mmCIF file with all atom_site columns, C-alpha atoms in Angstrom:
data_model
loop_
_atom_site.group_PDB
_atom_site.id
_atom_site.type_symbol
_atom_site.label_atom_id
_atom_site.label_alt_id
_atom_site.label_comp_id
_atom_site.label_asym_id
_atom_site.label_entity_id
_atom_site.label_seq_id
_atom_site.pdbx_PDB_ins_code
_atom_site.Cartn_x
_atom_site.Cartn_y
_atom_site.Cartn_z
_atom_site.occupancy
_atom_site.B_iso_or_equiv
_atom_site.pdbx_formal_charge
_atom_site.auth_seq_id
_atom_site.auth_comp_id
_atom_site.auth_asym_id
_atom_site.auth_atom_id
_atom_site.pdbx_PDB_model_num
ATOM 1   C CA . UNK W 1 1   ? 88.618  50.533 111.632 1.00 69.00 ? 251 UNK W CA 1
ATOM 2   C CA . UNK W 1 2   ? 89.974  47.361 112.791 1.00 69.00 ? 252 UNK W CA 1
ATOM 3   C CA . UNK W 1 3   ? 93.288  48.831 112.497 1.00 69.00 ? 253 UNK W CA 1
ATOM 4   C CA . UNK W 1 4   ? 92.701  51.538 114.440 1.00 72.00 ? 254 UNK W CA 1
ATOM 5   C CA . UNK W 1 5   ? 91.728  49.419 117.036 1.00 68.00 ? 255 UNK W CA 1
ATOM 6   C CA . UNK W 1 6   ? 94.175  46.935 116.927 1.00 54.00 ? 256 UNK W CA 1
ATOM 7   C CA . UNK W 1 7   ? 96.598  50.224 117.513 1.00 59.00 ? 257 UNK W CA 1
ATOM 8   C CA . UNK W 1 8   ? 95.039  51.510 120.306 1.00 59.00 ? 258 UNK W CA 1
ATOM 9   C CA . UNK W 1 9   ? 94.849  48.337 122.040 1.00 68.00 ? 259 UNK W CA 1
ATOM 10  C CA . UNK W 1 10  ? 98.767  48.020 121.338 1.00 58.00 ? 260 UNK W CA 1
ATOM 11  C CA . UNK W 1 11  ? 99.672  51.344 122.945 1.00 66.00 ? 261 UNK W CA 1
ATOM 12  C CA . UNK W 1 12  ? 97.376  50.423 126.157 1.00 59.00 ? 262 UNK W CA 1
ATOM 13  C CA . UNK W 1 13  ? 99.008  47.180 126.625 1.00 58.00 ? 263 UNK W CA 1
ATOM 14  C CA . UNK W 1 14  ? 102.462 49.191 126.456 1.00 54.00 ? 264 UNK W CA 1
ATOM 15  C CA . UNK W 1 15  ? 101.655 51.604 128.719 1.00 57.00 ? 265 UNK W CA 1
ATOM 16  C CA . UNK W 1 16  ? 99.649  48.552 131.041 1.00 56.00 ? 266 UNK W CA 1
ATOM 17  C CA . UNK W 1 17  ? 102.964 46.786 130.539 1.00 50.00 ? 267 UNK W CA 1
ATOM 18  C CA . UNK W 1 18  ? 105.500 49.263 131.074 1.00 48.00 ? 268 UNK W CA 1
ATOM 19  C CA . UNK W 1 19  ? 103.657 49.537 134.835 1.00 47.00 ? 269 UNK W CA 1
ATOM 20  C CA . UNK W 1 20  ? 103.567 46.416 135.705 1.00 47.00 ? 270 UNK W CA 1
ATOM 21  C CA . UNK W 1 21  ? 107.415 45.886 134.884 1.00 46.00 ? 271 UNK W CA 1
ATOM 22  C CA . UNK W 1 22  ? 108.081 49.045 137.367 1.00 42.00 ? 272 UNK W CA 1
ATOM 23  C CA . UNK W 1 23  ? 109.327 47.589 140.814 1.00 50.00 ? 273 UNK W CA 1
ATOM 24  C CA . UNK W 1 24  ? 107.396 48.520 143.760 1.00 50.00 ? 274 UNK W CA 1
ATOM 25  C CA . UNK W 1 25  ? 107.931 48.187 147.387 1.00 57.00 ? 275 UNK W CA 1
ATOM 26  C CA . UNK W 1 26  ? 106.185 45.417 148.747 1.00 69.00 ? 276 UNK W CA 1
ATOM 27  C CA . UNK W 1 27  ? 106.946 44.623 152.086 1.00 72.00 ? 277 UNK W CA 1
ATOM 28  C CA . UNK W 1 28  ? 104.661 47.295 154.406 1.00 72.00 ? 278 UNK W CA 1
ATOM 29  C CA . UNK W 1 29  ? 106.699 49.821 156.911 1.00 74.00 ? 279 UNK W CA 1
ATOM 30  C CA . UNK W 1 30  ? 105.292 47.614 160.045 1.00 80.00 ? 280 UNK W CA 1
ATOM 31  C CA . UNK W 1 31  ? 106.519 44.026 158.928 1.00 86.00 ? 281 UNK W CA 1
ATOM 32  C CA . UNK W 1 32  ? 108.986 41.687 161.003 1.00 91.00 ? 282 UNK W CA 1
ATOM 33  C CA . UNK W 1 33  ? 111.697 39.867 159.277 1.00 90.00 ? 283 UNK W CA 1
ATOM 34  C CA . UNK W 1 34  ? 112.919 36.685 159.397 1.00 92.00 ? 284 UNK W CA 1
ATOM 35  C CA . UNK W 1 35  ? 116.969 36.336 158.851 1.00 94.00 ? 285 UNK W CA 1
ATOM 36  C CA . UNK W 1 36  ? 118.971 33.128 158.896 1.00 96.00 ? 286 UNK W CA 1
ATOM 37  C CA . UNK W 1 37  ? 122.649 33.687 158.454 1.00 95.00 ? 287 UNK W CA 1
ATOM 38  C CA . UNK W 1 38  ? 124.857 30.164 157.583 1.00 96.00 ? 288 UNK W CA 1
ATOM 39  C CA . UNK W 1 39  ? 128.213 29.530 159.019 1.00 96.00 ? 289 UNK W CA 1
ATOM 40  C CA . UNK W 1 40  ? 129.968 28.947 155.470 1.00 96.00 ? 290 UNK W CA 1
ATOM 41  C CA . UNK W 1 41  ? 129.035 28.217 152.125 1.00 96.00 ? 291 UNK W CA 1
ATOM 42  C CA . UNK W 1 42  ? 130.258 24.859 152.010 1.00 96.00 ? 292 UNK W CA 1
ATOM 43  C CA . UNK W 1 43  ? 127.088 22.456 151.314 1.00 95.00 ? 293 UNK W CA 1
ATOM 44  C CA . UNK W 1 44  ? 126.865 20.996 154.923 1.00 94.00 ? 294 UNK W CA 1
ATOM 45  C CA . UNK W 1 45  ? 126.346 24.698 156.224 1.00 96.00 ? 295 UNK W CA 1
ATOM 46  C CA . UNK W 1 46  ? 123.870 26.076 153.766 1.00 95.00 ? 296 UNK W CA 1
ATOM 47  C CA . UNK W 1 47  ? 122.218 22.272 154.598 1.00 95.00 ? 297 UNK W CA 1
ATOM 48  C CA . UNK W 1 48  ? 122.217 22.886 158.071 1.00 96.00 ? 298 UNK W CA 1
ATOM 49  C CA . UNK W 1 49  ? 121.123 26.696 157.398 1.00 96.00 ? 299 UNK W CA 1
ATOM 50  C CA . UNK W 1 50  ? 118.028 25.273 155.185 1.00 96.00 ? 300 UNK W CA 1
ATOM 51  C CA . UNK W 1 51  ? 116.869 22.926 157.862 1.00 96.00 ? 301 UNK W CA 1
ATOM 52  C CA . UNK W 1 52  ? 116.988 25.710 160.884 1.00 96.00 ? 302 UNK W CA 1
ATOM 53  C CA . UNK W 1 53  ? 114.835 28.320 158.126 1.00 94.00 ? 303 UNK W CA 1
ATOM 54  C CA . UNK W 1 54  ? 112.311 25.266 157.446 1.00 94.00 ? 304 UNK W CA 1
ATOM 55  C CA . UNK W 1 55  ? 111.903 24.014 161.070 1.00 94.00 ? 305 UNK W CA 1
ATOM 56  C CA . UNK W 1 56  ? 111.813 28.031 162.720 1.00 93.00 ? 306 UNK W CA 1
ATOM 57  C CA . UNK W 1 57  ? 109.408 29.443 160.192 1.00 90.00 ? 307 UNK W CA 1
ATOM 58  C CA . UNK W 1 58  ? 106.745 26.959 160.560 1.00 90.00 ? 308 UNK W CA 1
ATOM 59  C CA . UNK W 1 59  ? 107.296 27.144 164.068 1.00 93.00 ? 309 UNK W CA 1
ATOM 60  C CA . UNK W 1 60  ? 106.777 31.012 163.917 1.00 92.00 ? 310 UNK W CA 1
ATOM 61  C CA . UNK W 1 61  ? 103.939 30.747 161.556 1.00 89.00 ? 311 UNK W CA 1
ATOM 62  C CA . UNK W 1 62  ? 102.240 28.286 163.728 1.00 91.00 ? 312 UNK W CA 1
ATOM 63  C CA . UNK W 1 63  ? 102.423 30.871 166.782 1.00 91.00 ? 313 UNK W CA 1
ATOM 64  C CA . UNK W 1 64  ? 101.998 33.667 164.621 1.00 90.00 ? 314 UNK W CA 1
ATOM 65  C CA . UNK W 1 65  ? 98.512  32.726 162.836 1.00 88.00 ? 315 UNK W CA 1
ATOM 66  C CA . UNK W 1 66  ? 96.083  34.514 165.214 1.00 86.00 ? 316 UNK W CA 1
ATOM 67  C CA . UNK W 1 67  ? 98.253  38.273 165.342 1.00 90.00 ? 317 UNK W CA 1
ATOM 68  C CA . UNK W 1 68  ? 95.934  40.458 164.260 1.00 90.00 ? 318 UNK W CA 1
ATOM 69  C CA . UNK W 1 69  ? 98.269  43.090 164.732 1.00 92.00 ? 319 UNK W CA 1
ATOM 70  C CA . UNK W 1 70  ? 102.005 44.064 164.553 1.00 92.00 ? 320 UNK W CA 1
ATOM 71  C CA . UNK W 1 71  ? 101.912 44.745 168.477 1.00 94.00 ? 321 UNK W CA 1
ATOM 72  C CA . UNK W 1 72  ? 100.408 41.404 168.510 1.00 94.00 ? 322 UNK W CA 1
ATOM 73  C CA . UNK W 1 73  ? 103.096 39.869 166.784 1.00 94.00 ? 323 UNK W CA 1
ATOM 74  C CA . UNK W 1 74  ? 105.853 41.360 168.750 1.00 96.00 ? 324 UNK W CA 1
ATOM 75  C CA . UNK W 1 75  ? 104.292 40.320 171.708 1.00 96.00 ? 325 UNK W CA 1
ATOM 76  C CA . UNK W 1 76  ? 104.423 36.312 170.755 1.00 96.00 ? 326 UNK W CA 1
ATOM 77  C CA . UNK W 1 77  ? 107.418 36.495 169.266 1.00 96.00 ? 327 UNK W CA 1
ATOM 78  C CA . UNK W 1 78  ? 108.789 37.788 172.951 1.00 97.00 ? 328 UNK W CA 1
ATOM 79  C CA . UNK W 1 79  ? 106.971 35.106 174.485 1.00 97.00 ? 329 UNK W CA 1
ATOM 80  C CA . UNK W 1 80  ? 108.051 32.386 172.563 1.00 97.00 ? 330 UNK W CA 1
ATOM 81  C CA . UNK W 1 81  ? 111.982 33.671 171.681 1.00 97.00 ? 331 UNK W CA 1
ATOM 82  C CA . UNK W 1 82  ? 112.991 31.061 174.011 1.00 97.00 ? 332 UNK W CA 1
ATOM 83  C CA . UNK W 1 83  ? 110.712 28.039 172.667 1.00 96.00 ? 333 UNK W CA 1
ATOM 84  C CA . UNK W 1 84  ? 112.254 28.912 169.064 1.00 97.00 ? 334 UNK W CA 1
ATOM 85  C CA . UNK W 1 85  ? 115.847 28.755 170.197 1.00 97.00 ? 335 UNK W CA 1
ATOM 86  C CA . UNK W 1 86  ? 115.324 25.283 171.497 1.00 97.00 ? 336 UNK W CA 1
ATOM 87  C CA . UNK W 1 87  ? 113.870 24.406 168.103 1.00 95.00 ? 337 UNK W CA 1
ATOM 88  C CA . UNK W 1 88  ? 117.101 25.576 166.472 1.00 96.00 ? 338 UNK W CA 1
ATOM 89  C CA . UNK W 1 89  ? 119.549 23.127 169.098 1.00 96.00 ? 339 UNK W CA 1
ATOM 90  C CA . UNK W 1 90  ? 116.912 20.360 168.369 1.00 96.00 ? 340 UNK W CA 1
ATOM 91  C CA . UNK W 1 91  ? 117.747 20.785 164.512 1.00 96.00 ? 341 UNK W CA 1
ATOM 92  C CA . UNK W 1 92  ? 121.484 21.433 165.615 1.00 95.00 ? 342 UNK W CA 1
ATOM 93  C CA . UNK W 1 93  ? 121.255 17.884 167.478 1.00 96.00 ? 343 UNK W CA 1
ATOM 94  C CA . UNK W 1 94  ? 119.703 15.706 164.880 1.00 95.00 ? 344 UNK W CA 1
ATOM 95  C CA . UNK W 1 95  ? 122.404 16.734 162.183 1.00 93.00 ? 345 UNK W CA 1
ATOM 96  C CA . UNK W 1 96  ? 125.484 16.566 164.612 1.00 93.00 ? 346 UNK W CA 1
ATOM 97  C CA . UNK W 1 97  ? 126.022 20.318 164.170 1.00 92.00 ? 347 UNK W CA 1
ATOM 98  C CA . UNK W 1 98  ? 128.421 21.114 166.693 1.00 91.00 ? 348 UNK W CA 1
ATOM 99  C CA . UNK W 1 99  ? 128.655 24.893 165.810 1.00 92.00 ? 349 UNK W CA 1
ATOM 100 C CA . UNK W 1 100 ? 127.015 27.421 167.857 1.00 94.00 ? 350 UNK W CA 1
ATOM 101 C CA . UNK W 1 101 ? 124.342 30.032 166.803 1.00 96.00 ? 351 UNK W CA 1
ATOM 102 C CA . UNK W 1 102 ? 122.562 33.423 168.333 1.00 96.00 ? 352 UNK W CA 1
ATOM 103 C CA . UNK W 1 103 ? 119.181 33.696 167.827 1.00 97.00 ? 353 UNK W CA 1
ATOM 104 C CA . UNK W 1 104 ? 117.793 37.498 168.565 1.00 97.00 ? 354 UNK W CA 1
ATOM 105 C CA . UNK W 1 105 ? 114.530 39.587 168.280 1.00 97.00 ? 355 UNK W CA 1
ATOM 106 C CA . UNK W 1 106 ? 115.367 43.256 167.455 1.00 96.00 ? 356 UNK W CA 1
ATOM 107 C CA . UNK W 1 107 ? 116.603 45.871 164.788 1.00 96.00 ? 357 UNK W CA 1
ATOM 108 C CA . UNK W 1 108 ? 118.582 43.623 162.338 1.00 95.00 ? 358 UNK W CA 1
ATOM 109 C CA . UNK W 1 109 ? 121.168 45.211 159.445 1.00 91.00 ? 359 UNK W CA 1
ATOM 110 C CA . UNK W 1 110 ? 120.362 43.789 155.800 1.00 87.00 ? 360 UNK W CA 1
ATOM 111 C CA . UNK W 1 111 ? 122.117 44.290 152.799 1.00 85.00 ? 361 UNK W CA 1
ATOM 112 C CA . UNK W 1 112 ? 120.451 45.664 149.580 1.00 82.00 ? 362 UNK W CA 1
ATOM 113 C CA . UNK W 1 113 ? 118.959 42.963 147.515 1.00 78.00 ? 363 UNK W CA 1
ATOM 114 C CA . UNK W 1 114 ? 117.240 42.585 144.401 1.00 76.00 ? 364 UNK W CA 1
ATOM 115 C CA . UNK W 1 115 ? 114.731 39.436 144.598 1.00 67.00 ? 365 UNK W CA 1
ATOM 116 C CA . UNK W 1 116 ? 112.158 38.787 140.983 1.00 70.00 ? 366 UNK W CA 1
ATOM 117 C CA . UNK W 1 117 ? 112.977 41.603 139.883 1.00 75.00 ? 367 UNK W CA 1
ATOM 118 C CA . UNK W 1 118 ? 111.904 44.076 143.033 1.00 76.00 ? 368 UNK W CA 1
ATOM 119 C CA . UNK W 1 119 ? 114.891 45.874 144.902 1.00 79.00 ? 369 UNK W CA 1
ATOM 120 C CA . UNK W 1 120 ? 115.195 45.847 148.859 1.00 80.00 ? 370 UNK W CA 1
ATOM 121 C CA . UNK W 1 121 ? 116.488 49.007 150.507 1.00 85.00 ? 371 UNK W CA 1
ATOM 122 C CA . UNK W 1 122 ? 119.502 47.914 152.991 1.00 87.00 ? 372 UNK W CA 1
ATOM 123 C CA . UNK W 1 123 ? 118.660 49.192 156.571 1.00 90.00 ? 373 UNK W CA 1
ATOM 124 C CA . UNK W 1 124 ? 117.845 47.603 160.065 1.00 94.00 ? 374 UNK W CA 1
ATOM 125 C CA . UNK W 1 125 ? 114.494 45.899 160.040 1.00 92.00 ? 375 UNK W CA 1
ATOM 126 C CA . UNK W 1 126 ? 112.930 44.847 163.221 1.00 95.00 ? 376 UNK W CA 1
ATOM 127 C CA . UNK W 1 127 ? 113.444 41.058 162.394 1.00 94.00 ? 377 UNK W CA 1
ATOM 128 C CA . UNK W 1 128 ? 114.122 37.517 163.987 1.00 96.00 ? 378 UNK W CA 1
ATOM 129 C CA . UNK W 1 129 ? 118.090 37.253 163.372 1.00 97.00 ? 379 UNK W CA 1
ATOM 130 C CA . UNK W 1 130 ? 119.628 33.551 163.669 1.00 97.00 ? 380 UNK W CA 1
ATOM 131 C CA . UNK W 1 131 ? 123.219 33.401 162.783 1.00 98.00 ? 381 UNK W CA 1
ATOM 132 C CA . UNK W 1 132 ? 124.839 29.869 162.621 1.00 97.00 ? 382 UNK W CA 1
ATOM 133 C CA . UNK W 1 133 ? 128.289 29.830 163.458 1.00 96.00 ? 383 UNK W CA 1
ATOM 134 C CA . UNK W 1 134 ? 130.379 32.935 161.901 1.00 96.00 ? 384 UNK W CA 1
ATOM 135 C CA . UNK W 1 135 ? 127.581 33.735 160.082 1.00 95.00 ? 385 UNK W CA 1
ATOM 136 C CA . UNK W 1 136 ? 129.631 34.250 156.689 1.00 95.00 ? 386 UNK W CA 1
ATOM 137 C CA . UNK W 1 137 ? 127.737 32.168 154.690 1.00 93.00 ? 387 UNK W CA 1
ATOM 138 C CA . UNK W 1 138 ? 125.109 33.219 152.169 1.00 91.00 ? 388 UNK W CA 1
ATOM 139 C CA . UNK W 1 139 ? 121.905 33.985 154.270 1.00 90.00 ? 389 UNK W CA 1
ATOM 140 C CA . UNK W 1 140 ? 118.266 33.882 153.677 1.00 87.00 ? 390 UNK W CA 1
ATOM 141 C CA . UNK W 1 141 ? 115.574 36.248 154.886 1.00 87.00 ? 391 UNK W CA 1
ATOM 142 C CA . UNK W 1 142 ? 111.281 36.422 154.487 1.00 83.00 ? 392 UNK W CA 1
ATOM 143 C CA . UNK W 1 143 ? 108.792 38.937 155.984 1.00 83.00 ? 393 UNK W CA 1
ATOM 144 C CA . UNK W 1 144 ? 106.973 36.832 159.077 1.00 81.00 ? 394 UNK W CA 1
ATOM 145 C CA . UNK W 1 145 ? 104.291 39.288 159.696 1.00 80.00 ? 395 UNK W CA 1
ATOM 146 C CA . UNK W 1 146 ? 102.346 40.146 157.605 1.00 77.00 ? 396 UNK W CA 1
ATOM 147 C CA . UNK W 1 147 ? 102.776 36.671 156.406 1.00 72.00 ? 397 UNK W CA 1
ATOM 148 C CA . UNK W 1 148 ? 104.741 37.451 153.288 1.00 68.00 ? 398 UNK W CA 1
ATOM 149 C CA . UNK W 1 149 ? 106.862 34.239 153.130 1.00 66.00 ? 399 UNK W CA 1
ATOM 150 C CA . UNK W 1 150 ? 103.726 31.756 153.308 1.00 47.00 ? 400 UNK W CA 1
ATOM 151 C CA . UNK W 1 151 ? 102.716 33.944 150.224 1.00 42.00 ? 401 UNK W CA 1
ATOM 152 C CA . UNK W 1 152 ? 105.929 32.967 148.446 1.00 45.00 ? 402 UNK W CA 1
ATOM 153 C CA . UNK W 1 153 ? 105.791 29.138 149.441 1.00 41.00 ? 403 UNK W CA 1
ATOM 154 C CA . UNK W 1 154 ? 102.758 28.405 147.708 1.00 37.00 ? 404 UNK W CA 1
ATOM 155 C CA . UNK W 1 155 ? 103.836 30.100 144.402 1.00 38.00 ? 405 UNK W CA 1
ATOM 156 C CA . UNK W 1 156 ? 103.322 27.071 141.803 1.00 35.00 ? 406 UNK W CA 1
ATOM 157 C CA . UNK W 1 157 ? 105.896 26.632 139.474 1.00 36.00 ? 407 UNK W CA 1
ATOM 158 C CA . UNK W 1 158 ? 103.513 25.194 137.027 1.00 36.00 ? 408 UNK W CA 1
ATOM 159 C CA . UNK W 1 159 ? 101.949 28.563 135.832 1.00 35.00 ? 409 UNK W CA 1
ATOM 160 C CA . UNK W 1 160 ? 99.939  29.317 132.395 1.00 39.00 ? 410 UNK W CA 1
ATOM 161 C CA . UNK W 1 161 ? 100.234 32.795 131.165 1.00 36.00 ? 411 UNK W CA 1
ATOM 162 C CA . UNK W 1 162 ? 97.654  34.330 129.533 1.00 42.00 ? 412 UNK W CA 1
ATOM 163 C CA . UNK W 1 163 ? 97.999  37.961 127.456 1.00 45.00 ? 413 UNK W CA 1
ATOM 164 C CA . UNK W 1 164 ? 94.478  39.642 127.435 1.00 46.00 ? 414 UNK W CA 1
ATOM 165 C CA . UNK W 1 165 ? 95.431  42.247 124.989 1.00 46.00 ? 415 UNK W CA 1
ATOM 166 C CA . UNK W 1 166 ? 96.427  39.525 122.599 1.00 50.00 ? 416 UNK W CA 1
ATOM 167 C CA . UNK W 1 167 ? 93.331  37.684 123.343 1.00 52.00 ? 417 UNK W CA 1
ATOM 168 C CA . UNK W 1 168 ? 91.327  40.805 122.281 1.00 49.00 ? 418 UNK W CA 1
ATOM 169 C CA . UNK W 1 169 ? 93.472  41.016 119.597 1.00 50.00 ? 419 UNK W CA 1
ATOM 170 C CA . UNK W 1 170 ? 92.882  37.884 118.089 1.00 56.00 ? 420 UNK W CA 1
ATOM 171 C CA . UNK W 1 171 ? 88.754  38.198 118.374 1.00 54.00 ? 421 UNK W CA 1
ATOM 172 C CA . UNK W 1 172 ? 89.525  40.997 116.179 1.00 52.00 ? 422 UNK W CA 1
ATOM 173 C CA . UNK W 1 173 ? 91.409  40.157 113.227 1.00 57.00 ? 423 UNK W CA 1
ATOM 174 C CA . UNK W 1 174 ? 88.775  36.852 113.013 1.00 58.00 ? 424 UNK W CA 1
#
């Protein structure tokens, strides 16, 4: 009997495995994205490009926390366009960055990517678009609403994993 068991608990946890392993779209059909294209690659861009991302998305988040709504969002993101751009020259400032960017609020091309295992469709996303320089260096890119990248930042690293099939498992062969 315990066999028997033991069997049919392996074939659920395959077939609850084999779901969870499938990709699905996570990012909702209403969401605004935040891109942030470097100049270069070189160390001092993708520095520079770091620091903008850090400073702009907190600053976005902070102005962002009472949307309740994607109309909502649009609407303070229009409002405050101007307020995030001189965020961006007061990061350009402090680290001598002498190269010029283009910050814009509007229907954005990005490239297919695959990110933990979840593919992204390429298409234009209504997004926040910052591009430093040339904007040929390696970029990076969160949802801002609904807050998807806040979700991301407080991922610990520190994580214990726990198998409840093999839990069950081992209560029964004791």
């Amino acid at each position: 009997m315990k066999k028997i068991i033991c069997g049919l608990i392996l074939i659920l946890s395959l077939t609850i495995f084999k779901e969870l392993s499938v990709s699905k779209k996570i990012i909702p059909d209403d969401a605004i994205r935040l891109r942030v294209l470097a100049n270069s690659n070189s160390s001092y861009d993708q520095n520079v490009k770091e620091k903008v991302k850090t400073q702009l998305q907190s600053e976005v988040y902070t102005h962002l926390k009472d949307a309740a709504n994607i109309d909502d969002a649009r609407d303070i993101i229009k409002a405050n366009i101007g307020n995030f751009d001189k965020s961006i020259k007061k990061v350009m400032e402090k680290e001598n960055y002498n190269i010029g960017y283009n910050i814009d609020f509007g229907y954005h091309y990005f490239p297919n990517k695959e990110y933990k295992g979840i593919e992204y469709d390429e298409g234009y996303y209504e997004s926040i678009l910052v591009k430093i320089g040339k904007g040929e260096g390696n970029n990076w890119w969160c949802v801002l609403f609904p807050p998807l990248c806040l979700l991301e930042a407080e991922e610990s690293t520190e994580v214990e994993y726990k198998f409840f099939v093999q839990e069950i498992i081992d209560k029964f062969l004791k």
